């Protein structure tokens, strides 16, 4: 950290948005939503529930449940997504657009990650739906990993780009595409060089950790997410993209809560919970890179601009005040272990900080 950086002790930002978030449902939703609503004005809510949110009707009902679970006086808008399957119809896309509540359509390659079984096996089968999305101006949100078991798990994003994304973007040049939670230098290069309708979200964990964090003194299930953490060279490339000021790269936490029992298990679930301290984690990453002045563009402007939504007006303040992350949070009948559990954070959100 430089002397100049040390001098910065508070940071005022336009209220940010989270462009990639898992909220779950029921009492789990009620447990995690206050964290996000305290930090973000809006969030793009992922549809991978069981069963997945495949219709506009289901998305609207889920939206109602989220609104009902909001704490009193919260100022938060959920932006809904549809889960793309090979059965999704162009008319469903039109309904989604007309609802005014659905802002994107999420494509999970079948089997790529948590609750992706209903996802897409063969991309060409959804071409008519992608045409409808172009017509309706609905962006495609991509989990960009191949599921081919012969491909090394650390190469799945790079291979997805080569095999599927390059041809997809060439075939649908007017389709807005967000490559979610990018983790590799190849993804950074692809997005940077692609046409302006292609953007990417970046999580806090992929800015702060490389794959050594999975094996720090033992196996660390709470550092396991998909796409999995990568080598340091990739972390650096992703960090450089985030702090570059290029508006194609913006904030999406991919905060993905699982019960502690599901993570610390024989076959642990993928997903890192970061909503309790999301902005503070990003602030730390940007501070480490000497780029706090770029945080507002990344967190508060670029995503809204990409989606064609108004920028938020309200302001928030981050301060350089140390605090300790709780060991656990309640999670319905279970417990949730957050990122940095029991550890020190260097930045804190001044108002509404759930753990302050
Ligand atoms: O780590 C992940 N967890 N990656 C995903 O793509 C899904 C998410 C989840 O829903 O748990
Ligand atoms: Zn996700």
Coordinates of C-alpha atoms and ligand atoms in Angstrom, one line a residue:
X1 CA 0.0 0.0 0.0
X2 CA 1.4 3.4 -0.9
X3 CA 1.6 6.5 1.4
X4 CA -1.0 8.1 -0.9
X5 CA -3.3 5.2 -0.3
X6 CA -2.9 5.2 3.4
X7 CA -4.1 8.8 3.4
X8 CA -7.5 7.7 2.0
X9 CA -9.6 6.8 5.0
X10 CA -13.1 7.3 3.7
X11 CA -14.5 6.7 0.2
X12 CA -17.9 8.0 -1.0
X13 CA -19.5 6.1 -3.8
X14 CA -22.7 6.1 -5.7
X15 CA -24.7 3.2 -4.3
X16 CA -23.6 0.1 -6.2
X17 CA -25.5 -2.9 -7.8
X18 CA -24.7 -6.6 -7.8
X19 CA -25.0 -7.9 -11.3
X20 CA -24.8 -11.6 -10.3
X21 CA -26.4 -13.0 -7.1
X22 CA -27.9 -16.2 -5.7
X23 CA -30.6 -15.4 -3.1
X24 CA -32.1 -18.9 -2.7
X25 CA -35.7 -19.1 -1.4
X26 CA -37.8 -19.5 1.8
X27 CA -36.1 -19.0 5.1
X28 CA -32.7 -19.1 3.5
X29 CA -33.7 -16.1 1.3
X30 CA -34.8 -14.3 4.4
X31 CA -31.4 -15.0 6.0
X32 CA -29.2 -13.6 3.3
X33 CA -31.3 -10.9 1.7
X34 CA -30.7 -8.2 4.4
X35 CA -26.9 -8.4 3.7
X36 CA -27.4 -7.6 0.0
X37 CA -30.1 -5.0 0.5
X38 CA -27.8 -3.2 2.9
X39 CA -25.1 -2.9 0.3
X40 CA -26.7 -2.8 -3.1
X41 CA -29.6 -0.9 -4.7
X42 CA -30.3 -3.7 -7.2
X43 CA -29.2 -7.2 -7.9
X44 CA -29.5 -9.6 -10.8
X45 CA -31.0 -12.6 -9.2
X46 CA -30.0 -16.0 -10.5
X47 CA -32.7 -18.5 -11.3
X48 CA -31.1 -21.7 -10.3
X49 CA -33.6 -22.7 -7.7
X50 CA -35.1 -26.2 -7.5
X51 CA -37.1 -26.3 -9.6
X52 CA -35.5 -23.6 -11.7
X53 CA -37.2 -20.4 -12.6
X54 CA -38.1 -21.2 -16.3
X55 CA -41.2 -19.0 -16.8
X56 CA -42.0 -15.4 -16.4
X57 CA -44.8 -16.4 -14.1
X58 CA -42.3 -18.2 -11.8
X59 CA -39.9 -15.2 -12.0
X60 CA -42.7 -12.8 -10.9
X61 CA -43.7 -15.0 -8.0
X62 CA -40.1 -15.3 -6.9
X63 CA -39.8 -11.6 -7.1
X64 CA -42.8 -11.2 -4.9
X65 CA -41.2 -13.6 -2.3
X66 CA -38.0 -11.5 -2.4
X67 CA -39.9 -8.3 -1.9
X68 CA -41.9 -9.8 1.0
X69 CA -38.6 -11.0 2.6
X70 CA -37.0 -7.5 2.5
X71 CA -36.4 -5.8 5.9
X72 CA -38.6 -2.8 6.6
X73 CA -37.4 0.4 4.9
X74 CA -34.9 -1.5 2.7
X75 CA -34.3 0.3 -0.6
X76 CA -33.6 -2.7 -2.9
X77 CA -34.9 -3.8 -6.3
X78 CA -34.5 -7.4 -7.4
X79 CA -33.9 -7.8 -11.2
X80 CA -35.1 -11.2 -12.3
X81 CA -33.7 -13.7 -14.7
X82 CA -35.1 -16.7 -16.5
X83 CA -33.3 -20.1 -16.6
X84 CA -32.8 -21.1 -20.2
X85 CA -33.6 -24.7 -21.1
X86 CA -34.0 -26.5 -24.4
X87 CA -37.7 -26.2 -23.9
X88 CA -37.8 -22.4 -23.5
X89 CA -39.9 -20.8 -26.2
X90 CA -39.6 -17.5 -28.0
X91 CA -43.0 -16.5 -26.7
X92 CA -41.7 -17.0 -23.2
X93 CA -39.0 -14.5 -24.0
X94 CA -41.6 -12.0 -25.2
X95 CA -43.6 -12.5 -22.0
X96 CA -40.4 -12.0 -20.0
X97 CA -39.7 -8.7 -21.7
X98 CA -43.2 -7.5 -21.5
X99 CA -43.3 -8.2 -17.7
X100 CA -40.8 -5.4 -17.2
X101 CA -39.3 -7.5 -14.3
X102 CA -37.0 -9.8 -16.2
X103 CA -33.6 -8.4 -17.2
X104 CA -31.7 -11.4 -18.5
X105 CA -31.7 -15.0 -19.4
X106 CA -29.2 -17.3 -17.8
X107 CA -27.6 -20.2 -19.7
X108 CA -26.1 -23.0 -17.6
X109 CA -24.4 -25.7 -19.7
X110 CA -26.2 -28.8 -18.2
X111 CA -24.1 -30.2 -15.4
X112 CA -21.7 -27.2 -15.1
X113 CA -22.6 -26.2 -11.6
X114 CA -25.1 -26.1 -8.7
X115 CA -28.7 -26.9 -10.0
X116 CA -27.7 -26.8 -13.6
X117 CA -29.1 -30.2 -14.5
X118 CA -32.0 -28.6 -16.4
X119 CA -29.5 -26.4 -18.4
X120 CA -28.6 -26.5 -22.1
X121 CA -26.9 -29.6 -23.6
X122 CA -26.7 -28.5 -27.2
X123 CA -26.4 -24.8 -27.9
X124 CA -27.9 -24.9 -31.4
X125 CA -31.2 -26.1 -29.8
X126 CA -31.7 -22.6 -28.2
X127 CA -30.8 -20.6 -31.3
X128 CA -34.5 -19.6 -31.9
X129 CA -34.7 -18.4 -28.4
X130 CA -31.5 -16.4 -28.7
X131 CA -33.1 -14.8 -31.9
X132 CA -36.1 -13.8 -29.7
X133 CA -33.7 -12.3 -27.1
X134 CA -32.0 -10.2 -29.8
X135 CA -35.5 -9.0 -30.9
X136 CA -36.6 -8.2 -27.3
X137 CA -33.2 -6.8 -26.2
X138 CA -32.8 -9.3 -23.4
X139 CA -29.2 -10.1 -22.5
X140 CA -27.8 -13.6 -22.3
X141 CA -26.0 -14.3 -19.0
X142 CA -23.5 -17.1 -19.4
X143 CA -22.0 -19.7 -17.0
X144 CA -19.0 -20.1 -19.4
X145 CA -17.6 -23.5 -18.7
X146 CA -17.6 -26.7 -20.7
X147 CA -18.9 -29.8 -19.0
X148 CA -16.8 -32.2 -21.0
X149 CA -15.3 -34.5 -18.3
X150 CA -12.2 -35.0 -20.4
X151 CA -11.4 -31.2 -20.0
X152 CA -9.3 -30.3 -17.0
X153 CA -11.4 -28.4 -14.4
X154 CA -9.0 -25.5 -14.6
X155 CA -9.4 -25.2 -18.3
X156 CA -13.1 -25.3 -18.6
X157 CA -13.7 -21.6 -19.0
X158 CA -10.9 -21.2 -21.6
X159 CA -12.3 -24.2 -23.6
X160 CA -15.8 -22.9 -23.4
X161 CA -14.7 -19.6 -24.9
X162 CA -12.9 -21.3 -27.8
X163 CA -15.5 -24.0 -28.5
X164 CA -18.8 -22.2 -27.8
X165 CA -18.5 -18.5 -27.1
X166 CA -16.4 -17.4 -30.1
X167 CA -18.9 -19.0 -32.6
X168 CA -21.9 -17.8 -30.6
X169 CA -20.9 -14.2 -30.6
X170 CA -20.1 -14.4 -34.3
X171 CA -23.5 -15.9 -35.0
X172 CA -25.5 -13.4 -32.8
X173 CA -23.6 -10.1 -33.2
X174 CA -26.5 -8.1 -31.8
X175 CA -27.0 -10.3 -28.7
X176 CA -25.9 -8.7 -25.5
X177 CA -23.8 -11.3 -23.6
X178 CA -22.4 -11.2 -20.1
X179 CA -19.8 -13.8 -19.4
X180 CA -20.3 -14.3 -15.7
X181 CA -17.7 -14.6 -13.0
X182 CA -14.6 -14.6 -15.3
X183 CA -11.5 -16.3 -13.9
X184 CA -8.9 -16.4 -16.6
X185 CA -6.6 -14.2 -18.7
X186 CA -8.2 -15.8 -21.8
X187 CA -11.7 -14.6 -20.6
X188 CA -10.3 -11.1 -20.0
X189 CA -8.7 -11.0 -23.5
X190 CA -11.9 -12.3 -25.1
X191 CA -14.2 -9.8 -23.5
X192 CA -11.8 -6.9 -24.1
X193 CA -11.5 -7.7 -27.8
X194 CA -15.1 -8.6 -28.4
X195 CA -17.7 -6.1 -29.7
X196 CA -19.3 -3.7 -27.2
X197 CA -22.3 -5.9 -26.5
X198 CA -20.0 -8.4 -24.7
X199 CA -19.2 -7.8 -21.0
X200 CA -18.2 -9.7 -17.9
X201 CA -18.8 -9.8 -14.2
X202 CA -16.1 -10.3 -11.7
X203 CA -16.4 -11.8 -8.2
X204 CA -14.5 -10.6 -5.1
X205 CA -12.9 -14.1 -4.6
X206 CA -11.4 -14.1 -8.1
X207 CA -9.8 -10.7 -7.4
X208 CA -8.5 -11.7 -4.0
X209 CA -7.5 -15.3 -4.2
X210 CA -5.6 -17.7 -6.5
X211 CA -6.0 -21.5 -6.3
X212 CA -3.6 -21.8 -3.5
X213 CA -6.4 -20.6 -1.3
X214 CA -8.1 -23.9 -1.8
X215 CA -5.3 -25.7 -0.1
X216 CA -4.1 -23.3 2.5
X217 CA -2.9 -25.6 5.3
X218 CA -5.5 -28.2 4.3
X219 CA -8.5 -28.5 2.1
X220 CA -10.6 -25.3 2.2
X221 CA -14.2 -26.1 1.1
X222 CA -15.3 -22.5 1.8
X223 CA -13.0 -21.3 -1.0
X224 CA -14.6 -23.7 -3.5
X225 CA -16.8 -22.1 -6.1
X226 CA -17.3 -22.6 -9.8
X227 CA -15.6 -21.6 -11.9
X228 CA -12.9 -22.7 -9.5
X229 CA -10.1 -20.3 -8.4
X230 CA -7.2 -20.3 -10.9
X231 CA -3.4 -19.7 -10.9
X232 CA -2.0 -16.4 -9.8
X233 CA -1.3 -15.2 -13.3
X234 CA -5.1 -15.4 -14.0
X235 CA -6.0 -13.6 -10.8
X236 CA -3.7 -10.8 -11.8
X237 CA -5.2 -10.6 -15.3
X238 CA -8.8 -10.5 -13.8
X239 CA -7.7 -7.8 -11.3
X240 CA -6.1 -5.7 -14.0
X241 CA -9.4 -5.9 -16.0
X242 CA -11.4 -4.9 -12.9
X243 CA -9.3 -1.9 -12.1
X244 CA -8.7 -0.9 -15.7
X245 CA -11.6 1.4 -16.0
X246 CA -12.9 -0.6 -19.0
X247 CA -16.7 -0.5 -18.6
X248 CA -17.0 -4.1 -20.0
X249 CA -15.9 -5.4 -16.6
X250 CA -18.3 -4.8 -13.7
X251 CA -19.2 -6.1 -10.3
X252 CA -21.1 -9.4 -9.8
X253 CA -20.5 -11.1 -6.5
X254 CA -21.8 -14.6 -7.3
X255 CA -22.5 -14.7 -3.6
X256 CA -23.8 -18.3 -3.4
X257 CA -24.8 -19.4 0.1
X258 CA -24.8 -23.1 1.0
X259 CA -25.4 -24.6 4.5
X260 CA -22.2 -25.3 6.3
X261 CA -23.1 -29.0 6.3
X262 CA -23.3 -28.9 2.5
X263 CA -19.9 -27.4 2.1
X264 CA -18.1 -29.4 4.7
X265 CA -19.1 -32.8 3.3
X266 CA -18.0 -35.8 1.3
X267 CA -19.0 -34.0 -1.8
X268 CA -18.9 -30.3 -1.0
X269 CA -21.2 -27.8 -2.8
X270 CA -19.7 -25.1 -5.0
X271 CA -20.3 -21.5 -3.8
X272 CA -18.8 -18.8 -1.7
X273 CA -20.9 -16.5 0.4
X274 CA -19.7 -12.9 0.2
X275 CA -22.8 -10.8 0.5
X276 CA -22.1 -9.9 4.1
X277 CA -19.0 -7.9 3.1
X278 CA -19.1 -7.7 -0.6
X279 CA -18.2 -4.1 -1.1
X280 CA -15.5 -4.2 1.6
X281 CA -13.9 -7.2 -0.2
X282 CA -13.9 -5.3 -3.5
X283 CA -12.5 -2.2 -1.8
X284 CA -9.7 -4.3 -0.4
X285 CA -8.8 -5.7 -3.8
X286 CA -8.9 -2.3 -5.4
X287 CA -6.9 -0.8 -2.6
X288 CA -4.3 -3.5 -3.0
X289 CA -4.0 -2.5 -6.6
X290 CA -3.8 1.1 -5.8
X291 CA -7.0 1.8 -7.7
X292 CA -9.7 2.9 -5.2
X293 CA -10.5 5.7 -7.6
X294 CA -11.7 3.1 -10.1
X295 CA -14.1 1.3 -7.7
X296 CA -17.1 3.5 -8.4
X297 CA -17.0 2.9 -12.1
X298 CA -16.8 -0.8 -11.6
X299 CA -19.3 -1.1 -8.8
X300 CA -21.8 1.6 -9.5
X301 CA -21.8 2.7 -13.2
X302 CA -20.5 0.1 -15.7
X303 CA -23.2 -2.6 -15.1
X304 CA -26.1 -0.1 -15.1
X305 CA -24.8 1.4 -18.3
X306 CA -24.4 -2.0 -20.0
X307 CA -27.9 -3.0 -19.1
X308 CA -29.3 0.4 -20.1
X309 CA -30.6 1.1 -16.6
X310 CA -30.3 4.4 -14.8
X311 CA -27.4 4.9 -12.5
X312 CA -28.3 5.0 -8.8
X313 CA -28.5 8.4 -7.1
X314 CA -27.9 7.6 -3.5
X315 CA -24.4 7.6 -2.0
X316 CA -22.7 5.2 0.4
X317 CA -19.5 5.6 2.4
X318 CA -16.7 3.1 2.9
X319 CA -14.3 3.7 5.7
X320 CA -10.9 2.3 6.5
X321 CA -12.0 0.8 9.9
X322 CA -11.0 -2.7 10.9
X323 CA -13.8 -5.1 11.9
X324 CA -14.2 -8.8 12.4
X325 CA -16.4 -11.0 10.2
X326 CA -18.7 -13.2 12.3
X327 CA -17.9 -16.9 12.4
X328 CA -21.3 -17.9 11.1
X329 CA -24.7 -16.6 10.2
X330 CA -28.1 -18.3 10.7
X331 CA -29.3 -19.9 7.5
X332 CA -32.8 -21.2 8.0
X333 CA -32.5 -24.3 10.2
X334 CA -28.8 -24.4 9.3
X335 CA -25.7 -22.3 9.6
X336 CA -23.8 -20.3 6.9
X337 CA -20.1 -19.8 7.0
X338 CA -19.2 -16.5 5.2
X339 CA -16.0 -15.6 3.3
X340 CA -13.4 -14.5 5.8
X341 CA -15.3 -16.0 8.7
X342 CA -13.7 -14.8 12.0
X343 CA -11.1 -12.8 10.1
X344 CA -10.4 -9.1 10.0
X345 CA -11.6 -6.8 7.3
X346 CA -9.9 -3.5 6.5
X347 CA -12.8 -1.6 5.0
X348 CA -16.3 -1.2 6.4
X349 CA -19.5 0.1 4.9
X350 CA -20.5 3.0 7.2
X351 CA -24.2 2.9 7.3
X352 CA -26.3 -0.2 7.3
X353 CA -23.3 -2.5 7.6
X354 CA -24.9 -5.6 8.8
X355 CA -22.0 -6.7 11.0
X356 CA -20.9 -3.3 12.2
Ligands
LIG1 O1 -19.9 -21.6 -7.1 C1 -21.0 -21.5 -7.7 N1 -22.1 -21.6 -7.0 N2 -21.0 -21.3 -9.0 C2 -22.2 -21.3 -9.6 O2 -22.2 -21.2 -10.8 C3 -23.5 -21.6 -8.9 C4 -23.4 -21.2 -7.5 C5 -24.5 -21.7 -6.7 O3 -25.7 -21.6 -7.1 O4 -24.3 -22.3 -5.6
LIG2 ZN1 -23.6 -17.8 -10.0

